Coordinates of N, CA and C in Angstrom, one line a residue:
X6 N -71.5 63.3 116.0 CA -70.5 62.3 115.7 C -69.9 62.6 114.3
X7 N -68.6 62.6 114.2 CA -67.9 62.8 112.9 C -67.9 61.6 112.1
X8 N -67.9 61.8 110.8 CA -67.6 60.7 109.9 C -66.2 60.7 109.5
X9 N -65.5 59.6 109.6 CA -64.1 59.5 109.4 C -63.9 58.8 108.0
X10 N -63.0 59.4 107.2 CA -62.8 58.9 105.9 C -61.7 57.8 105.8
X11 N -60.7 57.8 106.8 CA -59.6 56.9 106.8 C -59.7 56.0 108.0
X12 N -59.0 54.8 108.0 CA -59.0 53.9 109.1 C -57.7 53.2 109.1
X13 N -57.0 53.1 110.3 CA -55.8 52.4 110.5 C -56.1 50.9 110.4
X14 N -55.1 50.1 110.2 CA -55.3 48.6 110.2 C -55.8 48.1 111.5
X15 N -55.6 48.8 112.6 CA -56.1 48.4 113.9 C -57.6 48.8 114.1
X16 N -58.1 49.6 113.1 CA -59.5 50.0 113.2 C -59.7 51.4 113.6
X17 N -58.7 52.1 114.1 CA -58.8 53.5 114.5 C -59.2 54.4 113.4
X18 N -60.4 55.0 113.5 CA -60.8 56.0 112.4 C -60.1 57.3 112.6
X19 N -59.9 58.0 111.4 CA -59.3 59.3 111.5 C -59.5 60.1 110.2
X20 N -59.4 61.4 110.2 CA -59.5 62.3 109.1 C -58.2 63.1 109.0
X21 N -57.8 63.5 107.8 CA -56.7 64.4 107.6 C -57.2 65.6 106.8
X22 N -56.9 66.8 107.4 CA -57.3 68.0 106.7 C -56.1 68.7 106.2
X23 N -56.1 69.0 104.9 CA -55.0 69.7 104.2 C -55.0 71.2 104.6
X24 N -53.8 71.7 104.9 CA -53.7 73.1 105.2 C -52.7 73.8 104.3
X25 N -53.1 74.9 103.6 CA -52.2 75.6 102.7 C -52.0 74.9 101.4
X26 N -51.7 75.7 100.3 CA -51.5 75.1 99.0 C -50.0 75.0 98.8
X27 N -49.6 73.9 98.1 CA -48.2 73.7 97.7 C -48.2 73.0 96.4
X28 N -47.4 73.4 95.4 CA -47.4 72.9 94.1 C -46.9 71.5 93.9
X29 N -46.2 70.9 94.9 CA -45.7 69.6 94.8 C -46.3 68.6 95.8
X30 N -46.4 67.4 95.5 CA -47.0 66.4 96.4 C -45.9 66.1 97.5
X31 N -46.3 66.0 98.7 CA -45.5 65.7 99.8 C -46.1 64.6 100.7
X32 N -45.3 64.0 101.5 CA -45.8 62.9 102.4 C -45.8 63.4 103.9
X33 N -46.8 63.1 104.6 CA -47.0 63.5 106.0 C -47.2 62.2 106.8
X34 N -46.6 62.2 108.0 CA -46.6 61.0 108.8 C -47.1 61.3 110.2
X35 N -47.8 60.4 110.8 CA -48.3 60.5 112.2 C -48.5 59.1 112.7
X36 N -48.2 58.9 114.0 CA -48.3 57.6 114.6 C -49.8 57.5 115.1
X37 N -50.3 56.3 114.9 CA -51.7 56.0 115.3 C -51.7 56.0 116.9
X38 N -52.6 56.7 117.5 CA -52.7 56.7 118.9 C -53.1 55.4 119.6
X39 N -53.7 54.5 118.8 CA -54.2 53.2 119.4 C -53.1 52.1 119.3
X40 N -52.4 52.0 118.2 CA -51.5 50.9 118.0 C -50.0 51.4 117.8
X41 N -49.8 52.6 117.5 CA -48.4 53.2 117.3 C -47.9 53.0 115.9
X42 N -48.7 52.4 115.0 CA -48.3 52.2 113.6 C -48.1 53.6 112.9
X43 N -47.1 53.7 112.1 CA -46.9 55.0 111.4 C -47.9 55.1 110.2
X44 N -48.7 56.1 110.2 CA -49.6 56.4 109.1 C -49.0 57.4 108.2
X45 N -49.3 57.2 106.9 CA -48.8 58.1 105.8 C -49.9 58.7 105.0
X46 N -49.8 60.0 104.7 CA -50.7 60.7 103.9 C -50.0 61.5 102.8
X47 N -50.3 61.4 101.6 CA -49.7 62.1 100.5 C -50.7 63.2 100.0
X48 N -50.2 64.4 99.8 CA -51.0 65.5 99.3 C -50.2 66.7 98.9
X49 N -50.8 67.6 98.1 CA -50.2 68.8 97.7 C -50.6 69.9 98.7
X50 N -50.0 70.0 99.8 CA -50.3 71.0 100.8 C -49.1 71.3 101.7
X51 N -49.2 72.4 102.4 CA -48.1 72.8 103.3 C -48.0 72.0 104.6
X52 N -49.2 71.7 105.1 CA -49.2 70.9 106.4 C -50.5 70.1 106.5
X53 N -50.7 69.3 107.5 CA -51.9 68.6 107.7 C -52.3 68.6 109.1
X54 N -53.6 68.5 109.3 CA -54.2 68.5 110.7 C -54.9 67.1 110.8
X55 N -54.5 66.3 111.7 CA -55.0 64.9 111.8 C -56.0 64.9 113.0
X56 N -57.2 64.3 112.7 CA -58.2 64.2 113.7 C -58.5 62.7 113.9
X57 N -58.3 62.2 115.1 CA -58.5 60.8 115.4 C -59.8 60.7 116.3
X58 N -60.5 59.6 116.1 CA -61.7 59.4 116.9 C -61.3 59.1 118.3
X59 N -61.6 60.0 119.3 CA -61.2 59.8 120.7 C -62.0 58.8 121.4
X60 N -63.2 58.4 120.8 CA -64.1 57.4 121.5 C -63.7 56.0 121.1
X61 N -62.8 55.8 120.1 CA -62.4 54.5 119.6 C -61.8 53.7 120.7
X62 N -62.2 52.4 120.9 CA -61.6 51.5 121.8 C -61.1 50.3 121.1
X63 N -59.8 50.1 121.1 CA -59.2 49.0 120.4 C -59.5 47.7 121.1
X64 N -59.9 46.7 120.3 CA -60.2 45.4 120.9 C -59.0 44.5 120.9
X65 N -58.8 43.7 121.9 CA -57.7 42.8 121.9 C -56.6 43.2 122.8

């Protein structure tokens, strides 16, 4: 089982892995697979790889 560092407001756990170096901070966006809310991540990298907990079950 993975440990997830981030969590959406609906409770969906996820991690973001930075890929490539970039000298300036950029913003990366992805929709939460559970509630559809737009998630934002800021980092100095070329791209990001988002990993969501596939076993998460949203209540309600």
